[in-house]
mmCIF file of C-alpha atoms in Angstrom:
data_model
loop_
_atom_site.group_PDB
_atom_site.id
_atom_site.type_symbol
_atom_site.label_atom_id
_atom_site.label_comp_id
_atom_site.label_asym_id
_atom_site.label_seq_id
_atom_site.Cartn_x
_atom_site.Cartn_y
_atom_site.Cartn_z
ATOM 1 C CA MET Q 2 170.963 222.877 55.266
ATOM 2 C CA LYS Q 3 172.778 221.431 58.244
ATOM 3 C CA SER Q 4 176.171 222.819 59.192
ATOM 4 C CA ALA Q 5 179.181 220.498 59.356
ATOM 5 C CA GLU Q 6 179.172 220.868 63.131
ATOM 6 C CA GLU Q 7 175.511 219.865 63.416
ATOM 7 C CA LYS Q 8 176.081 216.859 61.162
ATOM 8 C CA ILE Q 9 178.985 215.722 63.333
ATOM 9 C CA TRP Q 10 177.003 216.130 66.557
ATOM 10 C CA ASN Q 11 174.135 214.087 65.084
ATOM 11 C CA TYR Q 12 176.644 211.441 64.000
ATOM 12 C CA ILE Q 13 178.225 211.260 67.460
ATOM 13 C CA ASP Q 14 174.810 211.159 69.177
ATOM 14 C CA GLY Q 15 173.681 208.425 66.773
ATOM 15 C CA LEU Q 16 170.809 210.559 65.524
ATOM 16 C CA CYS Q 17 171.595 210.685 61.810
ATOM 17 C CA SER Q 18 170.225 208.481 59.035
ATOM 18 C CA LYS Q 19 172.238 205.704 57.390
ATOM 19 C CA GLU Q 20 172.831 207.878 54.298
ATOM 20 C CA GLU Q 21 174.029 210.799 56.418
ATOM 21 C CA ALA Q 22 176.337 208.484 58.377
ATOM 22 C CA LEU Q 23 177.871 207.166 55.138
ATOM 23 C CA GLU Q 24 178.348 210.734 53.879
ATOM 24 C CA ILE Q 25 180.098 211.738 57.127
ATOM 25 C CA GLU Q 26 182.340 208.679 57.001
ATOM 26 C CA ARG Q 27 183.289 209.594 53.429
ATOM 27 C CA LEU Q 28 184.115 213.180 54.479
ATOM 28 C CA LEU Q 29 186.174 211.865 57.387
ATOM 29 C CA ARG Q 30 188.277 209.843 54.957
ATOM 30 C CA GLU Q 31 188.677 212.580 52.349
ATOM 31 C CA ASP Q 32 188.434 216.008 54.028
ATOM 32 C CA ILE Q 33 191.212 216.956 56.476
ATOM 33 C CA SER Q 34 189.447 220.057 57.846
ATOM 34 C CA PHE Q 35 186.265 218.007 58.440
ATOM 35 C CA GLN Q 36 188.398 215.388 60.188
ATOM 36 C CA ASN Q 37 189.940 218.040 62.467
ATOM 37 C CA LEU Q 38 186.525 219.449 63.328
ATOM 38 C CA TYR Q 39 185.301 215.919 64.072
ATOM 39 C CA GLN Q 40 188.235 215.256 66.419
ATOM 40 C CA GLU Q 41 187.642 218.567 68.193
ATOM 41 C CA ILE Q 42 183.923 217.844 68.722
ATOM 42 C CA LEU Q 43 184.581 214.230 69.715
ATOM 43 C CA SER Q 44 187.077 215.349 72.345
ATOM 44 C CA PHE Q 45 184.575 217.925 73.680
ATOM 45 C CA ASP Q 46 181.873 215.237 73.800
ATOM 46 C CA LYS Q 47 184.153 212.851 75.727
ATOM 47 C CA HIS Q 48 185.033 215.636 78.107
ATOM 48 C CA LEU Q 49 181.333 216.336 78.739
ATOM 49 C CA LYS Q 50 180.679 212.661 79.406
ATOM 50 C CA SER Q 51 183.573 212.388 81.853
ATOM 51 C CA THR Q 52 182.648 215.300 84.131
ATOM 52 C CA ASP Q 53 181.576 214.492 87.671
ATOM 53 C CA LEU Q 54 178.224 215.229 89.248
ATOM 54 C CA GLU Q 55 177.984 217.713 92.098
ATOM 55 C CA GLU Q 56 177.843 216.290 95.605
ATOM 56 C CA PRO Q 57 175.270 217.562 98.113
ATOM 57 C CA SER Q 58 176.117 217.906 101.818
ATOM 58 C CA MET Q 59 176.702 214.814 103.965
ATOM 59 C CA GLY Q 60 173.398 215.133 105.782
ATOM 60 C CA PHE Q 61 171.321 215.494 102.619
ATOM 61 C CA SER Q 62 169.517 212.145 102.636
ATOM 62 C CA PHE Q 63 169.033 212.378 106.413
ATOM 63 C CA ALA Q 64 167.393 215.812 105.983
ATOM 64 C CA VAL Q 65 165.100 214.450 103.253
ATOM 65 C CA MET Q 66 164.059 211.448 105.349
ATOM 66 C CA ASP Q 67 163.461 213.747 108.289
ATOM 67 C CA LYS Q 68 161.026 215.817 106.204
ATOM 68 C CA ILE Q 69 159.403 212.666 104.861
ATOM 69 C CA ARG Q 70 158.615 211.413 108.357
ATOM 70 C CA LEU Q 71 156.213 214.340 108.628
ATOM 71 C CA GLN Q 72 154.432 213.342 105.424
ATOM 72 C CA ALA Q 73 151.474 210.995 105.103
ATOM 73 C CA GLN Q 74 152.232 207.604 103.610
ATOM 74 C CA PRO Q 75 151.625 207.692 99.843
ATOM 75 C CA LEU Q 76 148.626 205.730 98.603
ATOM 76 C CA SER Q 77 149.195 202.088 97.828
ATOM 77 C CA LEU Q 78 148.988 201.094 94.205
ATOM 78 C CA LYS Q 79 146.235 198.640 95.151
ATOM 79 C CA ALA Q 80 144.087 201.601 96.085
ATOM 80 C CA GLN Q 81 144.348 202.976 92.579
ATOM 81 C CA VAL Q 82 141.686 202.217 90.007
ATOM 82 C CA ASP Q 83 142.765 201.004 86.591
ATOM 83 C CA LYS Q 84 141.761 203.478 83.868
ATOM 84 C CA ARG Q 85 140.222 200.675 81.804
ATOM 85 C CA ILE Q 86 137.811 199.942 84.649
ATOM 86 C CA ILE Q 87 136.777 203.598 84.700
ATOM 87 C CA TYR Q 88 136.227 203.635 80.942
ATOM 88 C CA GLY Q 89 134.265 200.364 81.214
ATOM 89 C CA ILE Q 90 132.071 201.806 83.938
ATOM 90 C CA ALA Q 91 131.490 204.981 81.929
ATOM 91 C CA ALA Q 92 130.528 202.916 78.858
ATOM 92 C CA SER Q 93 128.080 200.797 80.900
ATOM 93 C CA PHE Q 94 126.606 203.946 82.390
ATOM 94 C CA ILE Q 95 126.032 205.467 78.946
ATOM 95 C CA LEU Q 96 124.619 202.176 77.619
ATOM 96 C CA ILE Q 97 122.102 201.858 80.472
ATOM 97 C CA LEU Q 98 120.954 205.452 80.052
ATOM 98 C CA SER Q 99 120.612 204.932 76.294
ATOM 99 C CA VAL Q 100 118.490 201.786 76.791
ATOM 100 C CA ILE Q 101 116.191 203.579 79.252
ATOM 101 C CA MET Q 102 115.883 206.535 76.839
ATOM 102 C CA ALA Q 103 115.142 204.218 73.927
ATOM 103 C CA VAL Q 104 112.373 202.424 75.877
ATOM 104 C CA ALA Q 105 110.924 205.766 76.997
ATOM 105 C CA ILE Q 106 110.902 207.094 73.434
ATOM 106 C CA ALA Q 107 109.322 203.863 72.170
ATOM 107 C CA GLN Q 108 106.443 204.273 74.633
ATOM 108 C CA THR Q 109 105.778 207.908 73.787
ATOM 109 C CA ASN Q 110 102.625 208.546 71.753
ATOM 110 C CA TRP Q 111 103.876 210.492 68.740
ATOM 111 C CA SER Q 112 100.446 210.645 67.087
ATOM 112 C CA ALA Q 113 99.290 214.184 66.283
ATOM 113 C CA SER Q 114 95.850 213.142 64.894
ATOM 114 C CA SER Q 115 94.061 213.890 68.160
ATOM 115 C CA GLY Q 116 95.503 217.412 68.018
ATOM 116 C CA SER Q 117 97.583 216.931 71.128
ATOM 117 C CA PHE Q 118 101.070 215.581 71.644
ATOM 118 C CA ASN Q 119 100.994 213.142 74.557
ATOM 119 C CA MET Q 120 104.188 212.845 76.580
ATOM 120 C CA ASN Q 121 102.436 211.852 79.817
ATOM 121 C CA TYR Q 122 103.775 208.348 80.034
ATOM 122 C CA ASP Q 123 103.968 206.480 83.314
ATOM 123 C CA VAL Q 124 107.503 206.336 84.570
ATOM 124 C CA PHE Q 125 107.003 202.803 85.848
ATOM 125 C CA LYS Q 126 105.673 201.688 82.472
ATOM 126 C CA ILE Q 127 109.102 202.397 81.014
ATOM 127 C CA GLY Q 128 110.135 199.213 82.672
ATOM 128 C CA GLU Q 129 107.365 197.106 81.136
ATOM 129 C CA GLY Q 130 109.911 195.262 79.064
ATOM 130 C CA PHE Q 131 111.995 194.535 82.163
ATOM 131 C CA SER Q 132 111.157 192.823 85.406
ATOM 132 C CA ARG Q 133 110.974 194.901 88.597
ATOM 133 C CA THR Q 134 114.095 193.168 89.943
ATOM 134 C CA ALA Q 135 116.012 194.084 86.784
ATOM 135 C CA ILE Q 136 115.107 197.768 87.179
ATOM 136 C CA GLN Q 137 116.101 197.708 90.837
ATOM 137 C CA ALA Q 138 119.406 196.082 89.872
ATOM 138 C CA PHE Q 139 119.932 198.780 87.222
ATOM 139 C CA LEU Q 140 119.334 201.566 89.721
ATOM 140 C CA PHE Q 141 121.577 199.944 92.325
ATOM 141 C CA PHE Q 142 124.306 199.486 89.704
ATOM 142 C CA ASP Q 143 123.972 203.149 88.674
ATOM 143 C CA ILE Q 144 124.423 204.305 92.260
ATOM 144 C CA ILE Q 145 127.549 202.167 92.631
ATOM 145 C CA ILE Q 146 128.920 203.564 89.357
ATOM 146 C CA MET Q 147 128.216 207.111 90.487
ATOM 147 C CA LEU Q 148 130.034 206.550 93.777
ATOM 148 C CA LEU Q 149 133.029 204.958 92.035
ATOM 149 C CA THR Q 150 133.230 207.787 89.511
ATOM 150 C CA ALA Q 151 133.033 210.409 92.264
ATOM 151 C CA ASP Q 152 135.740 208.571 94.235
ATOM 152 C CA TYR Q 153 138.009 208.421 91.168
ATOM 153 C CA PHE Q 154 137.415 212.096 90.406
ATOM 154 C CA PHE Q 155 138.208 213.321 93.928
ATOM 155 C CA ARG Q 156 141.199 210.990 94.280
ATOM 156 C CA LYS Q 157 142.636 212.282 90.993
ATOM 157 C CA LYS Q 158 142.068 215.869 92.043
ATOM 158 C CA SER Q 159 143.903 215.356 95.338
ATOM 159 C CA LYS Q 160 146.839 213.696 93.566
ATOM 160 C CA LEU Q 161 147.601 216.582 91.205
ATOM 161 C CA ILE Q 162 151.033 218.052 91.759
ATOM 162 C CA MET T 25 166.682 197.474 82.740
ATOM 163 C CA GLN T 26 167.986 195.885 85.923
ATOM 164 C CA GLN T 27 168.302 199.365 87.399
ATOM 165 C CA GLU T 28 164.712 200.181 86.480
ATOM 166 C CA LEU T 29 163.405 196.973 88.058
ATOM 167 C CA THR T 30 165.281 197.753 91.230
ATOM 168 C CA ASP T 31 163.770 201.227 91.352
ATOM 169 C CA ILE T 32 160.323 199.738 90.948
ATOM 170 C CA ALA T 33 160.969 197.191 93.689
ATOM 171 C CA ILE T 34 161.901 200.042 96.029
ATOM 172 C CA ILE T 35 158.824 202.021 94.999
ATOM 173 C CA ASP T 36 156.618 198.976 95.684
ATOM 174 C CA ALA T 37 158.197 198.617 99.128
ATOM 175 C CA VAL T 38 157.589 202.301 99.899
ATOM 176 C CA LEU T 39 153.976 202.092 98.745
ATOM 177 C CA ALA T 40 153.507 198.978 100.847
ATOM 178 C CA GLY T 41 154.425 201.048 103.891
ATOM 179 C CA ASP T 42 158.207 200.724 104.168
ATOM 180 C CA GLN T 43 159.053 204.415 104.412
ATOM 181 C CA GLN T 44 162.746 203.746 105.079
ATOM 182 C CA ALA T 45 163.132 202.079 101.675
ATOM 183 C CA TYR T 46 162.758 205.540 100.161
ATOM 184 C CA ALA T 47 166.187 206.448 101.575
ATOM 185 C CA LEU T 48 167.683 204.071 98.985
ATOM 186 C CA LEU T 49 166.144 206.071 96.168
ATOM 187 C CA VAL T 50 167.285 209.331 97.747
ATOM 188 C CA LYS T 51 170.866 208.075 98.066
ATOM 189 C CA ARG T 52 170.844 206.715 94.522
ATOM 190 C CA TYR T 53 169.658 209.902 92.850
ATOM 191 C CA GLN T 54 170.651 212.697 95.228
ATOM 192 C CA ARG T 55 173.690 213.704 93.159
ATOM 193 C CA TYR T 56 171.666 213.846 89.935
ATOM 194 C CA VAL T 57 168.832 215.807 91.511
ATOM 195 C CA PHE T 58 171.208 218.130 93.322
ATOM 196 C CA THR T 59 173.291 218.796 90.187
ATOM 197 C CA LEU T 60 170.173 219.513 88.167
ATOM 198 C CA ALA T 61 168.823 221.844 90.856
ATOM 199 C CA LEU T 62 172.185 223.611 90.991
ATOM 200 C CA ARG T 63 171.958 224.356 87.258
ATOM 201 C CA PHE T 64 168.957 226.555 88.088
ATOM 202 C CA THR T 65 169.755 228.021 91.484
ATOM 203 C CA LYS T 66 173.498 228.660 90.972
ATOM 204 C CA SER T 67 173.846 228.412 94.755
ATOM 205 C CA ARG T 68 174.587 225.222 96.684
ATOM 206 C CA GLU T 69 172.379 226.158 99.652
ATOM 207 C CA ASP T 70 169.370 226.872 97.459
ATOM 208 C CA ALA T 71 170.055 223.779 95.342
ATOM 209 C CA GLU T 72 169.951 221.621 98.499
ATOM 210 C CA GLU T 73 166.635 223.168 99.464
ATOM 211 C CA VAL T 74 165.153 222.631 95.994
ATOM 212 C CA ALA T 75 166.527 219.070 95.766
ATOM 213 C CA GLN T 76 165.108 218.156 99.185
ATOM 214 C CA ASP T 77 161.774 219.645 98.206
ATOM 215 C CA CYS T 78 161.798 217.513 95.033
ATOM 216 C CA PHE T 79 162.402 214.278 96.937
ATOM 217 C CA VAL T 80 159.618 215.114 99.394
ATOM 218 C CA LYS T 81 157.244 215.860 96.492
ATOM 219 C CA ALA T 82 158.259 212.645 94.740
ATOM 220 C CA PHE T 83 157.497 210.695 97.918
ATOM 221 C CA LYS T 84 154.153 212.388 98.371
ATOM 222 C CA TYR T 85 153.037 211.641 94.815
ATOM 223 C CA LEU T 86 154.864 208.329 94.370
ATOM 224 C CA SER T 87 151.672 206.463 93.524
ATOM 225 C CA GLY T 88 151.235 208.906 90.629
ATOM 226 C CA TYR T 89 154.297 207.427 88.891
ATOM 227 C CA GLU T 90 152.612 205.343 86.197
ATOM 228 C CA ARG T 91 155.675 203.173 85.381
ATOM 229 C CA LYS T 92 155.315 203.857 81.665
ATOM 230 C CA GLY T 93 158.786 205.385 81.503
ATOM 231 C CA LYS T 94 161.910 205.542 83.642
ATOM 232 C CA PHE T 95 161.515 206.569 87.263
ATOM 233 C CA THR T 96 164.307 209.115 86.719
ATOM 234 C CA THR T 97 162.384 210.810 83.883
ATOM 235 C CA TRP T 98 159.430 211.237 86.248
ATOM 236 C CA LEU T 99 161.732 212.419 89.056
ATOM 237 C CA TYR T 100 163.600 214.915 86.831
ATOM 238 C CA ARG T 101 160.281 216.292 85.614
ATOM 239 C CA ILE T 102 159.521 217.140 89.262
ATOM 240 C CA VAL T 103 162.993 218.696 89.602
ATOM 241 C CA TYR T 104 162.506 220.758 86.460
ATOM 242 C CA THR T 105 159.083 222.125 87.467
ATOM 243 C CA THR T 106 160.153 222.738 91.082
ATOM 244 C CA ALA T 107 163.308 224.551 89.979
ATOM 245 C CA MET T 108 161.351 226.650 87.488
ATOM 246 C CA THR T 109 158.904 227.596 90.242
ATOM 247 C CA TYR T 110 161.866 228.453 92.469
ATOM 248 C CA LEU T 111 163.272 230.752 89.762
ATOM 249 C CA ARG T 112 159.959 232.489 89.321
ATOM 250 C CA LYS T 113 159.567 232.962 93.086
ATOM 251 C CA LYS T 114 163.042 234.152 93.810
ATOM 252 C CA GLN T 115 163.409 236.071 90.557
ATOM 253 C CA VAL T 116 166.991 234.970 90.412
ATOM 254 C CA ASP T 117 169.081 236.692 87.811
ATOM 255 C CA VAL T 118 169.275 233.982 85.193
ATOM 256 C CA LEU T 119 171.408 235.931 82.760
ATOM 257 C CA SER T 120 174.688 234.290 81.981
ATOM 258 C CA ILE T 121 177.727 235.632 83.727
ATOM 259 C CA ASP T 122 179.641 238.168 81.682
ATOM 260 C CA ASP T 123 183.383 237.999 81.109
ATOM 261 C CA GLU T 124 184.188 240.220 84.061
ATOM 262 C CA ASN T 125 182.185 238.050 86.411
ATOM 263 C CA HIS T 126 183.833 234.983 84.963
ATOM 264 C CA GLN T 127 187.127 236.451 85.965
ATOM 265 C CA ASN T 128 185.921 237.157 89.500
ATOM 266 C CA VAL T 129 184.597 233.639 89.899
ATOM 267 C CA LEU T 130 187.803 232.355 88.417
ATOM 268 C CA ASP T 131 189.922 234.291 90.921
ATOM 269 C CA SER T 132 187.926 233.138 93.916
ATOM 270 C CA HIS T 133 188.101 229.528 92.809
ATOM 271 C CA GLN T 134 191.796 229.774 92.057
ATOM 272 C CA ALA T 135 192.499 230.773 95.631
ATOM 273 C CA SER T 136 190.810 227.724 97.096
ATOM 274 C CA THR T 137 191.119 224.980 94.515
ATOM 275 C CA ASP T 138 194.029 222.788 93.724
ATOM 276 C CA LEU T 139 194.418 222.618 89.976
ATOM 277 C CA ASN T 140 197.534 220.543 89.711
ATOM 278 C CA THR T 141 196.428 217.857 87.334
ATOM 279 C CA GLU T 142 195.340 218.620 83.798
ATOM 280 C CA ARG T 143 192.153 216.571 84.136
ATOM 281 C CA LYS T 144 191.084 218.383 87.264
ATOM 282 C CA SER T 145 191.744 221.692 85.572
ATOM 283 C CA ARG T 146 189.724 220.792 82.480
ATOM 284 C CA ASP T 147 186.789 219.612 84.591
ATOM 285 C CA TYR T 148 186.991 222.749 86.675
ATOM 286 C CA TYR T 149 186.714 225.060 83.673
ATOM 287 C CA LEU T 150 184.022 222.955 82.074
ATOM 288 C CA ASN T 151 181.927 223.089 85.258
ATOM 289 C CA LEU T 152 182.514 226.820 85.448
ATOM 290 C CA ALA T 153 181.369 227.205 81.840
ATOM 291 C CA ILE T 154 178.240 225.098 82.502
ATOM 292 C CA GLU T 155 177.474 227.200 85.587
ATOM 293 C CA SER T 156 177.606 230.346 83.463
ATOM 294 C CA LEU T 157 175.002 229.065 80.986
ATOM 295 C CA LEU T 158 171.299 229.835 81.170
ATOM 296 C CA PRO T 159 169.388 227.289 83.327
ATOM 297 C CA ASP T 160 167.685 225.706 80.313
ATOM 298 C CA ASP T 161 170.988 225.199 78.485
ATOM 299 C CA ALA T 162 172.779 223.921 81.569
ATOM 300 C CA SER T 163 169.975 221.534 82.501
ATOM 301 C CA ILE T 164 169.594 220.051 79.014
ATOM 302 C CA ILE T 165 173.335 219.310 78.928
ATOM 303 C CA THR T 166 173.197 217.781 82.431
ATOM 304 C CA LEU T 167 170.158 215.660 81.566
ATOM 305 C CA PHE T 168 171.710 214.384 78.341
ATOM 306 C CA TYR T 169 175.234 213.702 79.579
ATOM 307 C CA LYS T 170 174.747 212.932 83.269
ATOM 308 C CA GLY T 171 171.077 212.085 83.715
ATOM 309 C CA GLU T 172 171.166 209.311 81.089
ATOM 310 C CA GLN T 173 168.056 210.696 79.419
ATOM 311 C CA SER T 174 167.280 210.364 75.719
ATOM 312 C CA LEU T 175 166.056 213.344 73.719
ATOM 313 C CA GLU T 176 162.482 212.005 73.947
ATOM 314 C CA GLU T 177 162.784 211.756 77.727
ATOM 315 C CA ILE T 178 164.314 215.238 77.958
ATOM 316 C CA ALA T 179 161.386 216.505 75.897
ATOM 317 C CA GLN T 180 158.995 214.910 78.404
ATOM 318 C CA ILE T 181 160.854 216.450 81.345
ATOM 319 C CA MET T 182 160.909 219.923 79.843
ATOM 320 C CA GLY T 183 157.443 219.700 78.331
ATOM 321 C CA ILE T 184 158.612 220.289 74.769
ATOM 322 C CA GLU T 185 158.775 218.378 71.467
ATOM 323 C CA ALA T 186 161.633 215.910 70.905
ATOM 324 C CA ASN T 187 162.807 217.896 67.884
ATOM 325 C CA THR T 188 162.871 221.099 69.935
ATOM 326 C CA ALA T 189 164.939 219.279 72.573
ATOM 327 C CA LYS T 190 167.383 218.223 69.849
ATOM 328 C CA VAL T 191 167.760 221.805 68.601
ATOM 329 C CA LYS T 192 168.065 223.119 72.169
ATOM 330 C CA LEU T 193 170.787 220.572 72.975
ATOM 331 C CA HIS T 194 172.705 221.467 69.836
ATOM 332 C CA ARG T 195 172.538 225.194 70.617
ATOM 333 C CA ALA T 196 173.398 224.644 74.296
ATOM 334 C CA ARG T 197 176.532 222.700 73.349
ATOM 335 C CA GLY T 198 177.515 225.442 70.939
ATOM 336 C CA ARG T 199 177.149 228.113 73.613
ATOM 337 C CA LEU T 200 179.011 225.954 76.128
ATOM 338 C CA LYS T 201 181.908 225.524 73.707
ATOM 339 C CA ILE T 202 182.133 229.281 73.238
ATOM 340 C CA LYS T 203 182.004 229.893 77.020
ATOM 341 C CA LEU T 204 184.714 227.324 77.606
ATOM 342 C CA GLU T 205 186.934 228.863 74.937
ATOM 343 C CA GLN T 206 186.425 232.317 76.496
ATOM 344 C CA LEU T 207 187.344 231.001 79.932
ATOM 345 C CA LEU T 208 190.426 229.203 78.716
ATOM 346 C CA LYS T 209 191.465 232.243 76.701
ATOM 347 C CA SER T 210 191.238 234.536 79.735
ATOM 348 C CA GLU T 211 193.181 231.975 81.759
ATOM 349 C CA ALA T 212 195.927 231.833 79.110
ATOM 350 C CA GLU T 213 196.098 235.648 79.043
ATOM 351 C CA ASP T 214 196.495 235.641 82.825
ATOM 352 C CA LEU T 215 199.395 233.257 82.624
ATOM 353 C CA ILE T 216 201.126 235.497 80.043
#
């Protein structure tokens, strides 16, 4: 249950519902004590709004700029990597790994009839379904992704406040 | 909105290499940052140090401002965390001033301040009452009334839920009202 004071503050701040606002307006018309409390709070609110901010010393901005001259220039926004690009790269990375895993699993001899489980597949045979150039492109792409991810990670770490 | 665009234009200029453009942001927000810092430090010298530190930090990490919200919300978040760190380091006595201390502060201010007009007097006592509040109470009132921050933005700055910020603001105003009444009462007794 909200107190009358809390209701009035919410009304003044514009934080109450339409029903609550109508109820307060009704009380303001009918209840003298509620009206007095409202006027008191409204006057206090106006007073709070009208107070001045504190003023720092005259040389404040000069002192700040002096300190800033010793700082390194902040990174340009152009140097930042969009998060969507990172997520896209991560998704591609996972997809490529999944495809390679799927091909590897498909080539594994799961037959147990010979009494032995053969997992000795040729690494280069994994790529039988792909051309050599495609595999090289995949590996090159993976290296680029790894470098970009590492760059993003270290950049983010150095930016933490 | 216009204000926000202008802030972003300055930020773009700074990030493009125009370091001097940052002075515009400092001049624009120095009073807000200083006032907020003062709510924690309770001393003008320390508040200047904290406020300067905040602007330097903001410059250093300017590219980290993601432009999803107001620049001021991001800046005040830095002020809030820096001031909290300052309090922890200095172990400043953050307890509110008791009545006796109020009177001492009152006396010292009375000697040096001209309180001729009613408005000036009311502002003086209100500022004194805000100064005597706990840092959290004083800063939430400053952010809401002077920093032009919504409850959601205050919640972001203080790292709390919006509903908690609403309750905190309500309680802070209640405590401020009581402090102000106490101050004015002691002043009236002095006059009698």
